[in-house]
C-alpha positions as a LaTeX table, in Angstrom:
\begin{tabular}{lrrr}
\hline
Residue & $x$ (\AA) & $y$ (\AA) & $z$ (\AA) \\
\hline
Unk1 & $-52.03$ & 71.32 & 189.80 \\
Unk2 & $-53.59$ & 68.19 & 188.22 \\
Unk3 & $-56.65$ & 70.28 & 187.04 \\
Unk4 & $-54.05$ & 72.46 & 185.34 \\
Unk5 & $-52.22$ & 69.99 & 183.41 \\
Unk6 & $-55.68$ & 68.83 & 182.12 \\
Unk7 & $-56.07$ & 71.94 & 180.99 \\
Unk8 & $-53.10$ & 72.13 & 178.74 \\
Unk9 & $-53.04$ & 68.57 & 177.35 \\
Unk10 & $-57.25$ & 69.67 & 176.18 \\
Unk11 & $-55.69$ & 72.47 & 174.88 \\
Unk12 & $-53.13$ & 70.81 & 172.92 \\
Unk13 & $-55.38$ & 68.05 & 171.65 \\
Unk14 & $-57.97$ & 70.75 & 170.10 \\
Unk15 & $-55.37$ & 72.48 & 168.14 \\
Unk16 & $-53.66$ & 68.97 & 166.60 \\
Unk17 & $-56.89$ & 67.68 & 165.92 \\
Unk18 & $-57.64$ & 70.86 & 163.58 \\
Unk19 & $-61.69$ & 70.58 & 162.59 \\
Unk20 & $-61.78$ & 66.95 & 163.64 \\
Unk21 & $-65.12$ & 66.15 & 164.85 \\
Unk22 & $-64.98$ & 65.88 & 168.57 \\
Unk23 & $-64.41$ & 62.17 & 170.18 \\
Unk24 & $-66.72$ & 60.11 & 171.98 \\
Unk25 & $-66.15$ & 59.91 & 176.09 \\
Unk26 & $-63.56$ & 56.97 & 176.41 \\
Unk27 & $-65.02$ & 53.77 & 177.83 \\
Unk28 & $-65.32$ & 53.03 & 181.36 \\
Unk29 & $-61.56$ & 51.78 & 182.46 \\
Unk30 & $-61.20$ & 48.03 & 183.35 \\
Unk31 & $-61.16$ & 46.78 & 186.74 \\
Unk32 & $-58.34$ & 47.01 & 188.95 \\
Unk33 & $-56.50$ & 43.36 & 189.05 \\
Unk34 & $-57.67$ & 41.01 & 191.68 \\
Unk35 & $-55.32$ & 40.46 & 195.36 \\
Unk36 & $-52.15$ & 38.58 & 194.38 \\
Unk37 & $-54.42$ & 35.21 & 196.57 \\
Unk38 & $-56.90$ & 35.95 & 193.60 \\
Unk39 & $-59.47$ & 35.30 & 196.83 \\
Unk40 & $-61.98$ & 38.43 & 196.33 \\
Unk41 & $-65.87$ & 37.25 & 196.91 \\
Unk42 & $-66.83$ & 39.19 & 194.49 \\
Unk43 & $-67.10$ & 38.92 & 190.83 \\
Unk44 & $-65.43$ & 41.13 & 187.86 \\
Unk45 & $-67.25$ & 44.99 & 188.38 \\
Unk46 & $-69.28$ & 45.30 & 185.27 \\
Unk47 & $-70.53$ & 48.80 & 183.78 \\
Unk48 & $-74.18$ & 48.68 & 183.88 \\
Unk49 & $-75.18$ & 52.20 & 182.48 \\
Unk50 & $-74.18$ & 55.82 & 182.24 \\
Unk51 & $-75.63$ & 58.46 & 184.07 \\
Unk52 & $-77.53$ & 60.80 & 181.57 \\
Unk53 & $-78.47$ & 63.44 & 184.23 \\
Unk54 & $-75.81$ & 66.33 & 183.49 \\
Unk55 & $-76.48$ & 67.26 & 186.52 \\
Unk56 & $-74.71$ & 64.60 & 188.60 \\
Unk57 & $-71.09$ & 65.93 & 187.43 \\
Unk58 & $-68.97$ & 65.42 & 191.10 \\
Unk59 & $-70.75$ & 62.28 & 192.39 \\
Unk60 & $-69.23$ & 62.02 & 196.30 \\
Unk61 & $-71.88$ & 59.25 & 197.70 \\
Unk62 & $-73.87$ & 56.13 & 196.20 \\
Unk63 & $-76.72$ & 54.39 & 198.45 \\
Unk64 & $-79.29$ & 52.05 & 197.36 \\
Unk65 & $-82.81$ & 52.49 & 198.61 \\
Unk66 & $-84.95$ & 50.11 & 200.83 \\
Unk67 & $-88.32$ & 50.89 & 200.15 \\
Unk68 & $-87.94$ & 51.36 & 196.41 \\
Unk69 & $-85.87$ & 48.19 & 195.06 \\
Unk70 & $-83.61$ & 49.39 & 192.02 \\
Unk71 & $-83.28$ & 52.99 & 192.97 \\
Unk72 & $-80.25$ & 54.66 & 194.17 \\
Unk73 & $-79.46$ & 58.01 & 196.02 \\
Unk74 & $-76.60$ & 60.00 & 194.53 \\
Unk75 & $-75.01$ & 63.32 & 195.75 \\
Unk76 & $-72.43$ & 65.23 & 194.11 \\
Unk77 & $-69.37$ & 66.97 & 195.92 \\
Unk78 & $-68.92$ & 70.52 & 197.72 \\
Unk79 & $-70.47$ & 73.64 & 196.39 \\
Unk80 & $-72.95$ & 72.34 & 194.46 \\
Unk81 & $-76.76$ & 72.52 & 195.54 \\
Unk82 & $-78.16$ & 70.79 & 197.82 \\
Unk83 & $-79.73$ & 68.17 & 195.43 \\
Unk84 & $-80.12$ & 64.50 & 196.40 \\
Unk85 & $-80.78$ & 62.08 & 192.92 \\
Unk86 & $-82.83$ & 58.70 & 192.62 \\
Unk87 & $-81.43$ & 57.18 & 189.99 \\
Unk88 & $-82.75$ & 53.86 & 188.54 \\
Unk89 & $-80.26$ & 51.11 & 186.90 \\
Unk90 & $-80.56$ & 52.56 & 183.43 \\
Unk91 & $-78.74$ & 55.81 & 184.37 \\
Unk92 & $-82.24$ & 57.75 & 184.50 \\
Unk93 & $-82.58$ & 60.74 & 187.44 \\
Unk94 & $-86.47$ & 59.38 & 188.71 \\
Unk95 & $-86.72$ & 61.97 & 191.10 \\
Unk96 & $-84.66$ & 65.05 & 192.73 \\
Unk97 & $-85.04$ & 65.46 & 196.04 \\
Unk98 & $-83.78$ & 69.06 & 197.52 \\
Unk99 & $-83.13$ & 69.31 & 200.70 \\
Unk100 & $-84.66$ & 72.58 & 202.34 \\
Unk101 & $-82.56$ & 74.33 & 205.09 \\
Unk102 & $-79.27$ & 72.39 & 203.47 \\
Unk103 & $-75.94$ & 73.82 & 202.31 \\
Unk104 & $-73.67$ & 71.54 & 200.53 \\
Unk105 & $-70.44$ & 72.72 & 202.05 \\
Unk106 & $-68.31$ & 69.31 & 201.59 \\
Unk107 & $-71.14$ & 66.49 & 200.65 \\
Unk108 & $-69.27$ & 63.28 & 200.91 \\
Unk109 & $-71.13$ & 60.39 & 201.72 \\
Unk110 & $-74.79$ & 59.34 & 201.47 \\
Unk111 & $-76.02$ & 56.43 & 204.24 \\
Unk112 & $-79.01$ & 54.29 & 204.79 \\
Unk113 & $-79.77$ & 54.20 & 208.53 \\
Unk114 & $-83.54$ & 52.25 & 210.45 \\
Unk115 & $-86.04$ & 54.68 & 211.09 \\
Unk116 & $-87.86$ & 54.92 & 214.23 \\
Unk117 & $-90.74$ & 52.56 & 212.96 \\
Unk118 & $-90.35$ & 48.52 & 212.49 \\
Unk119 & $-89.27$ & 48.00 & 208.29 \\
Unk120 & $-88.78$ & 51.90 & 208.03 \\
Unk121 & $-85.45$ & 54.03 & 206.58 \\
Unk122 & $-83.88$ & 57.10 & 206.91 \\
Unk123 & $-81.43$ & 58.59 & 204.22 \\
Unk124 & $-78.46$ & 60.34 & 206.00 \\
Unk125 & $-76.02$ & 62.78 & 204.05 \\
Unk126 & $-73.13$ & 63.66 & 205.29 \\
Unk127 & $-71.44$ & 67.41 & 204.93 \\
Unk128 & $-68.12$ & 65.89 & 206.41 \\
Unk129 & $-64.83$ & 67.02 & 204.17 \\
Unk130 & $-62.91$ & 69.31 & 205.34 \\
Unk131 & $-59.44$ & 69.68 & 202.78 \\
Unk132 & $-58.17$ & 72.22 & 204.97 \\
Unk133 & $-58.67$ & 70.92 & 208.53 \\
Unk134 & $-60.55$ & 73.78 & 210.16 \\
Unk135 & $-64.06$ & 72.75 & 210.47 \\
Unk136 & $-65.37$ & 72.45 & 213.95 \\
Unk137 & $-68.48$ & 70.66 & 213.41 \\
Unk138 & $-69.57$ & 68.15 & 210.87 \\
Unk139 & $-73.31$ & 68.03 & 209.62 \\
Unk140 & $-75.66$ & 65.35 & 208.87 \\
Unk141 & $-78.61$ & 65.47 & 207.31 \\
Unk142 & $-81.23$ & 63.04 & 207.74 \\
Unk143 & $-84.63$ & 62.42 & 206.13 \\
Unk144 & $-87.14$ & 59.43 & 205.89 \\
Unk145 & $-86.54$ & 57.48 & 202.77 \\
Unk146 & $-89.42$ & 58.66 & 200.40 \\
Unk147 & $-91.57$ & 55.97 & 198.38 \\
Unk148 & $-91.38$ & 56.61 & 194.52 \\
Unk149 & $-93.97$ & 55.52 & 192.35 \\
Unk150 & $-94.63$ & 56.66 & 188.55 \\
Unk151 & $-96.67$ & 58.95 & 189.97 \\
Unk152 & $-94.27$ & 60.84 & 192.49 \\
Unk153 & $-92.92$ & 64.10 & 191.70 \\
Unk154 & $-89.89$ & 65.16 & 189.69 \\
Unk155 & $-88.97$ & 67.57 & 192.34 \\
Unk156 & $-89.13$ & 67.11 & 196.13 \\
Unk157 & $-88.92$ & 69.70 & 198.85 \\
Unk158 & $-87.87$ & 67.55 & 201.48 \\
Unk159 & $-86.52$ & 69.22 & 205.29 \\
Unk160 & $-84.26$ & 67.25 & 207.25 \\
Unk161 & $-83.27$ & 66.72 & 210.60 \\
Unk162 & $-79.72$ & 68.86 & 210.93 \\
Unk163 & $-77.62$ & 66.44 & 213.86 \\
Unk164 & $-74.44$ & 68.52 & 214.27 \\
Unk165 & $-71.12$ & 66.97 & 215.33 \\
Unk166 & $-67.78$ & 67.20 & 215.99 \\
Unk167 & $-64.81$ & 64.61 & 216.58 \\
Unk168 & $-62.85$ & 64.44 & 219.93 \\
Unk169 & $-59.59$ & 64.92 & 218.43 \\
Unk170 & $-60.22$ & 67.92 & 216.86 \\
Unk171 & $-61.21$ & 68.90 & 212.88 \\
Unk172 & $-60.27$ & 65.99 & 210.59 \\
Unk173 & $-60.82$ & 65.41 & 206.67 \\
Unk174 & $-63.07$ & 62.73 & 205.77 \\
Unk175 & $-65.16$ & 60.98 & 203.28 \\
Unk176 & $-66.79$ & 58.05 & 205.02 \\
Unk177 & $-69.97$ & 58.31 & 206.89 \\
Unk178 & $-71.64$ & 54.88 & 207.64 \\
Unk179 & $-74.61$ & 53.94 & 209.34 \\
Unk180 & $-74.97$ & 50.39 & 211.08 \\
Unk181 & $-78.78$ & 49.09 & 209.98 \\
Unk182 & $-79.47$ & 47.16 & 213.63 \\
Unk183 & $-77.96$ & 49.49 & 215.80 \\
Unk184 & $-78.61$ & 53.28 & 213.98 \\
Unk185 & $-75.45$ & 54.36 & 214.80 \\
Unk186 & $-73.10$ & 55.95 & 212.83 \\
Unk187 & $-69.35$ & 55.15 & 212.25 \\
Unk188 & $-67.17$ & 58.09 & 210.85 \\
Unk189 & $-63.88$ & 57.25 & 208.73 \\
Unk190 & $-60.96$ & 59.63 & 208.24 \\
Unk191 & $-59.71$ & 59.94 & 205.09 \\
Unk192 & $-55.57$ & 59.69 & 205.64 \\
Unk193 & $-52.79$ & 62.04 & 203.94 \\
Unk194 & $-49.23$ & 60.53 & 203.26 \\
Unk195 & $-47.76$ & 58.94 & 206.48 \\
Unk196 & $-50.75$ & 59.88 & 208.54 \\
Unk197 & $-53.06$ & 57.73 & 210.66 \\
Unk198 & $-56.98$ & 56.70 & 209.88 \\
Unk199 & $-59.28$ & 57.04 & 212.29 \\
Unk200 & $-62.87$ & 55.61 & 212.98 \\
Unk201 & $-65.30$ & 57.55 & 215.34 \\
Unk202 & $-68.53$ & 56.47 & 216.77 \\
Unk203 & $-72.04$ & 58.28 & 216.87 \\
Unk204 & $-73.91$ & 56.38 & 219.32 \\
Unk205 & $-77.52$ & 55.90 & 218.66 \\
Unk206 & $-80.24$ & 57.36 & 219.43 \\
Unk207 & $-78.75$ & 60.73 & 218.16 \\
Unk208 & $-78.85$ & 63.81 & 219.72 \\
Unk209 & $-80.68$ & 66.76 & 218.22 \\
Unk210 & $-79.89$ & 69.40 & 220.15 \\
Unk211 & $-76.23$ & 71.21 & 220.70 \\
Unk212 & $-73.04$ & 69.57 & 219.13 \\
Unk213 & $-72.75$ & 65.91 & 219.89 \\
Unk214 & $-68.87$ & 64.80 & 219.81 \\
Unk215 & $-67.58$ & 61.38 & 218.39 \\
Unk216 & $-64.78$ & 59.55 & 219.90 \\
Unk217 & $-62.28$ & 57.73 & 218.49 \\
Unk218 & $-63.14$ & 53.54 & 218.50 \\
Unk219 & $-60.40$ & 52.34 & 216.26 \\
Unk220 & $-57.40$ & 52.80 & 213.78 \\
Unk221 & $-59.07$ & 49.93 & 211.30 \\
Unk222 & $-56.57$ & 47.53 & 210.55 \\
Unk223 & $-54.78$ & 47.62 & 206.72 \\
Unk224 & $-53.01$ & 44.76 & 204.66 \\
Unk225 & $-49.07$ & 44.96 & 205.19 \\
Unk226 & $-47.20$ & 46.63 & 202.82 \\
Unk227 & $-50.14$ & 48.51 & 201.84 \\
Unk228 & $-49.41$ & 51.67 & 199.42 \\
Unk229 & $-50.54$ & 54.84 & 200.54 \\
Unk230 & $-53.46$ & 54.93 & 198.32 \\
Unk231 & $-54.57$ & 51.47 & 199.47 \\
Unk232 & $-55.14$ & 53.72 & 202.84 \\
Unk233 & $-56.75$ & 56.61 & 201.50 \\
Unk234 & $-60.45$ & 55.69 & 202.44 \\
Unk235 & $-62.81$ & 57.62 & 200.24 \\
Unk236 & $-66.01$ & 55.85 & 200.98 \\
Unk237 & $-67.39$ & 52.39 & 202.70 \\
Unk238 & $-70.96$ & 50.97 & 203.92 \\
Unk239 & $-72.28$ & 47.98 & 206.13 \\
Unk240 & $-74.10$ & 45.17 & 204.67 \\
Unk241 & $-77.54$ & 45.15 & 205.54 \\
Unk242 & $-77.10$ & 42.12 & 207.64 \\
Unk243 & $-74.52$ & 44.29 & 209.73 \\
Unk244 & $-71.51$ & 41.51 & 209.36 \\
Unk245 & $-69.71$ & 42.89 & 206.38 \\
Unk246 & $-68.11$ & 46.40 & 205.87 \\
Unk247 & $-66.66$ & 47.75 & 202.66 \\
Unk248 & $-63.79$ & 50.76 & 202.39 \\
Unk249 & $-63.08$ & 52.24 & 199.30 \\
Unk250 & $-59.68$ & 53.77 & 198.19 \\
Unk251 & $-58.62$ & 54.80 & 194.73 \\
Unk252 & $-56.64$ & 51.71 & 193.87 \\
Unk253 & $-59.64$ & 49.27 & 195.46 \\
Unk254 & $-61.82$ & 47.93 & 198.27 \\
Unk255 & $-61.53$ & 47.01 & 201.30 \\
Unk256 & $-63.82$ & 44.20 & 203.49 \\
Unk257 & $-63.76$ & 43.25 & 206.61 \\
Unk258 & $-66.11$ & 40.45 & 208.01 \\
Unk259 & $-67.00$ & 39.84 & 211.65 \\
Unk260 & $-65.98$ & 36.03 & 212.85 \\
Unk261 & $-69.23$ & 33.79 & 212.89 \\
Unk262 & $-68.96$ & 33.80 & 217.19 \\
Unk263 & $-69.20$ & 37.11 & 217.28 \\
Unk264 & $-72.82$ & 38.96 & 217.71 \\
Unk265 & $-73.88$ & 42.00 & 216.18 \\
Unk266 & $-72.97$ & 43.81 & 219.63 \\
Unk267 & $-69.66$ & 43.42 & 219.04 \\
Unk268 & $-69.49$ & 45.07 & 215.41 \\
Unk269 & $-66.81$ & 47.74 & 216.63 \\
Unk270 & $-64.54$ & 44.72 & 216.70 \\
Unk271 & $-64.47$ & 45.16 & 212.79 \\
Unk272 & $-61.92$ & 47.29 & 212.96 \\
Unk273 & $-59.63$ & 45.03 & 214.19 \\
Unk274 & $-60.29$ & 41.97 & 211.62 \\
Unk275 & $-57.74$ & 41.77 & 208.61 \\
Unk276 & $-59.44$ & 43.11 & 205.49 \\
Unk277 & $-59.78$ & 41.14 & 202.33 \\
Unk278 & $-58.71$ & 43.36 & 199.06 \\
Unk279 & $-62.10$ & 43.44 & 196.63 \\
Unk280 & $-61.60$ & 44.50 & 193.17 \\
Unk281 & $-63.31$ & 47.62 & 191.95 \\
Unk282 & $-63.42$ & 49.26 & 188.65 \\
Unk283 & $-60.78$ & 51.81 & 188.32 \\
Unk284 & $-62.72$ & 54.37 & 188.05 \\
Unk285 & $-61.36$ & 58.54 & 187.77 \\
Unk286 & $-61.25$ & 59.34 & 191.97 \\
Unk287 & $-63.95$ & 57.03 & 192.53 \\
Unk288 & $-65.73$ & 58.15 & 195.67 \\
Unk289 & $-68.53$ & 56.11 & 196.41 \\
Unk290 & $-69.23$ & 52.45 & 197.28 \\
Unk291 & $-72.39$ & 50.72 & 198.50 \\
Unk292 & $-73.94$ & 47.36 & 199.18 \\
Unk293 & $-77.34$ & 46.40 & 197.52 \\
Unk294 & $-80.26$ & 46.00 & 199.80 \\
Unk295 & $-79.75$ & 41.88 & 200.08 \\
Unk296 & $-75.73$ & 42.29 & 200.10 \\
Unk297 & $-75.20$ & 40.14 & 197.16 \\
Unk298 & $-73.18$ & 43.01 & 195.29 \\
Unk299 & $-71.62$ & 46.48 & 195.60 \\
Unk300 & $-72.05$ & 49.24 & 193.23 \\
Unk301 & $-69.93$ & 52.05 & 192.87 \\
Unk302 & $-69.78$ & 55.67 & 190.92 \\
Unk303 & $-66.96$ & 57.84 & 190.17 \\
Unk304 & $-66.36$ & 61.57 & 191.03 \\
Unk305 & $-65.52$ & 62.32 & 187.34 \\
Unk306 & $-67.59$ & 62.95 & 184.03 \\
Unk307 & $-68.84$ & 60.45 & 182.06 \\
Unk308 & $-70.23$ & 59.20 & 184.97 \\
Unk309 & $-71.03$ & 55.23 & 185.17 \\
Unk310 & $-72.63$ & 52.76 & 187.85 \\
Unk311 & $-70.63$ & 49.46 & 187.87 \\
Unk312 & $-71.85$ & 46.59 & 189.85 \\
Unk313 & $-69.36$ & 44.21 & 191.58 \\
Unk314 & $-71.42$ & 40.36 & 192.15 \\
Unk315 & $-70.60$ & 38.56 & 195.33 \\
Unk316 & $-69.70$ & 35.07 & 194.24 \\
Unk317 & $-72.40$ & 32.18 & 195.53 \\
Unk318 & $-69.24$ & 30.70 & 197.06 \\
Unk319 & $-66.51$ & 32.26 & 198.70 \\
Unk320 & $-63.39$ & 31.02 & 198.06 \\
Unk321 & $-61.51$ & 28.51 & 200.50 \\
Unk322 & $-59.67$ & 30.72 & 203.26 \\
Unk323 & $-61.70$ & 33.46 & 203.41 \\
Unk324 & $-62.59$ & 32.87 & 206.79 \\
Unk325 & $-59.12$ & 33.10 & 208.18 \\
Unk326 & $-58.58$ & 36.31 & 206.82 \\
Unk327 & $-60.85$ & 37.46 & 209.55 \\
Unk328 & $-59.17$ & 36.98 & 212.72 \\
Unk329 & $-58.28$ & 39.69 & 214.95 \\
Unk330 & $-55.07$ & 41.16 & 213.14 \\
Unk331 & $-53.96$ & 38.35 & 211.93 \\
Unk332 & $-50.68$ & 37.26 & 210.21 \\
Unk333 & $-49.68$ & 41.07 & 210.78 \\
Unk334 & $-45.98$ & 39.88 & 210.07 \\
Unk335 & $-46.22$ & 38.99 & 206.85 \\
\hline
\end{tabular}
C-alpha cells in the first residue's frame, strides 16, 4: 500500500512541476530526539558520506571489518544477487564479493563472528526473513573475512560454508542475526508484528555443518515500559567486540543493553534480561542495519532506502551518571 501512495504523490509532483528541472535527493533526516533522561552514551549520529554504488539500493545489513580497518560489508535485501559490498568511509564500493552457491532469498543481516585461527574472522550473512511465516529453515552463509589491499580484485568469487537452521518454535520473521566475538555463537532476534512477542534463539558454537541444526528459544529481551510498538520492532542489532554491550535497532531508535561489571562473559545470555538504555539514531527511511566499530567506540548505521547514507553515532568518553543502574536485571519494570 505504502509503495502505492508513493507512486501517486511522484506522479502528482511531475505533472505540477511542469519542465522544472528535477530536485536534488533531500538531505539525510535529523536524528531521532534523545530518551526523555537525555542519558544516551552516545553522541549526535552524524552523516559521514553517501553511498555512490547504485548498486546498493535495499541495504538490509552493515558490519565493519576486522582485518581491514575502515571497510564495511553491506548487503542489500531479498531478491537481489547474491552480492556482498566493502565499502570504505567515503561511500566508495572497494570490492564486491559474490558469493558462489548463494541465493539471496530474504538477506537481512550481515555478522562478524572468530574464525577458527587465533586474531582470525569470519563474515556471516544471514538469509533469515520470512514476511509470510512459512520458511522451515533459515540459511547462513559464512566465509573468512578477505584482506583488501589496492591491489585486490574488484570482483571476488568467494564460496561459503551453507549452516542451515531452523527455530524450535516453528517459522518466524526476522531481521537480526548476531554473532558473539568470544564465544562464536550466534543469537537470532525475531522481528515482532503488532501485539506479538520477540524472541531470541541461540546457535551454540561450534556449528554444525551437516543436516538442519535447530535454535531454541533463550529469552524474550526485556523492553522499556510503555514502549510503542515500533520501539519493539527489532530490525537489526550487534555485540561489541568486547562481548559486554549489545545494540537493537527499531525504526524509531536503538536499543543497548550492557552486562553488570560482576558478570563474566559466560553469562552473556543474561543480556536479555538487563533494562535497555534508548540510543539515538538517525531517522533514517526503514533503517535496517546497525553495527559497532571494531574498538566499540561508535555505531554506524545505513538505511534500506535510496539515497543511501552511512551515519556514525560516537560513544561519549564518559557515560553519563546512572547509566549503570539501568542495567540491573529488569529493573524498575513498574514504572
Amino acid at each position: 500500500m505504502s509503495r502505492v501512495i508513493c507512486v501517486l504523490l511522484i506522479g502528482i509532483f511531475a505533472s505540477s512541476c511542469g519542465a522544472q528541472s528535477e530536485p536534488k535527493p533531500a538531505p539525510p533526516t535529523p536524528p531521532a530526539p534523545r530518551s526523555s533522561a537525555d542519558d544516551s552514551p552516545y553522541d549526535w549520529p552524524e552523516s559521514v558520506c553517501e553511498l555512490k554504488d547504485e548498486r546498493i539500493r535495499e541495504a538490509s545489513g552493515i558490519a565493519a571489518s576486522r582485518a581491514n580497518p575502515g571497510l564495511f560489508y553491506i548487503i542489500n535485501d531479498s531478491n537481489n544477487d547474491p552480492f556482498v559490498f566493502v565499502v570504505d568511509k567515503k561511500g566508495e564500493t572497494r570490492v564486491t564479493i559474490r558469493l558462489v552457491g548463494a541465493k539471496n532469498i530474504d538477506w537481512e543481516d550481515i555478522s562478524m563472528a572468530p574464525g577458527e585461527k587465533p586474531d582470525t574472522w569470519d563474515v556471516v550473512v544471514a538469509d533469515i526473513g520470512d514476511n509470510n511465516g512459512k520458511r522451515s529453515t533459515k540459511e547462513l552463509y559464512r566465509f573468512p573475512e578477505p584482506n583488501i589491499s589496492d591491489d585486490t580484485p574488484k570482483k571476488l568469487d568467494i564460496e561459503p560454508v551453507l549452516y542451515e537452521t531452523g527455530l524450535s518454535l516453528g517459522p518466524a520473521n526476522a531481521e537480526t542475526f548476531m554473532v558473539h566475538p568470544k564465544t562464536g555463537c550466534g543469537y537470532l532476534v525475531t522481528r515482532a508484528r503488532p501485539n506479538s512477542r520477540v524472541d531470541v534463539y541461540k546457535l551454540p558454537a561450534p556449528w554444525k555443518r551437516e543436516g538442519i541444526t535447530r535454535m531454541f528459544k533463550i529469552a524474550e529481551p526485556t523492553f522499556l515500559p510503555n514502549a510503542a510498538p515500533l520501539m519493539q520492532t527489532i530490525t537489526a542489532g550487534d555485540i561489541s567486540p568486547d562481548g559486554r554491550r549489545l545494540i537493537l535497532r527499531t525504526y524509531v531508535g536503538g536499543l543497548e543493553y550492557t552486562l553488570p561489571d560482576d558478570d563474566g562473559d559466560l553469562d552473556f545470555d543474561k543480556i536479555f534480561t538487563t533494562r535497555p538504555r534508548m540510543i539515538s539514531l538517525a531517522m533514517e527511511p526503514q533503517g535496517e542495519a546497525v553495527c559497532y566499530t571494531p574498538d566499540g567506540k561508535a555505531l554506524w548505521t545505513v538505511s534500506e532506502k535510496v539515497p543511501t547514507y552511512l551515519f556514525e553515532a560516537k560513544r561519549l568518553e564518559k557515560a553519563p551518571a546512572g547509566i549503570g543502574a539501568a542495567n540491573s536485571p529488569r529493573a524498575n519494570e513498574d514504572e
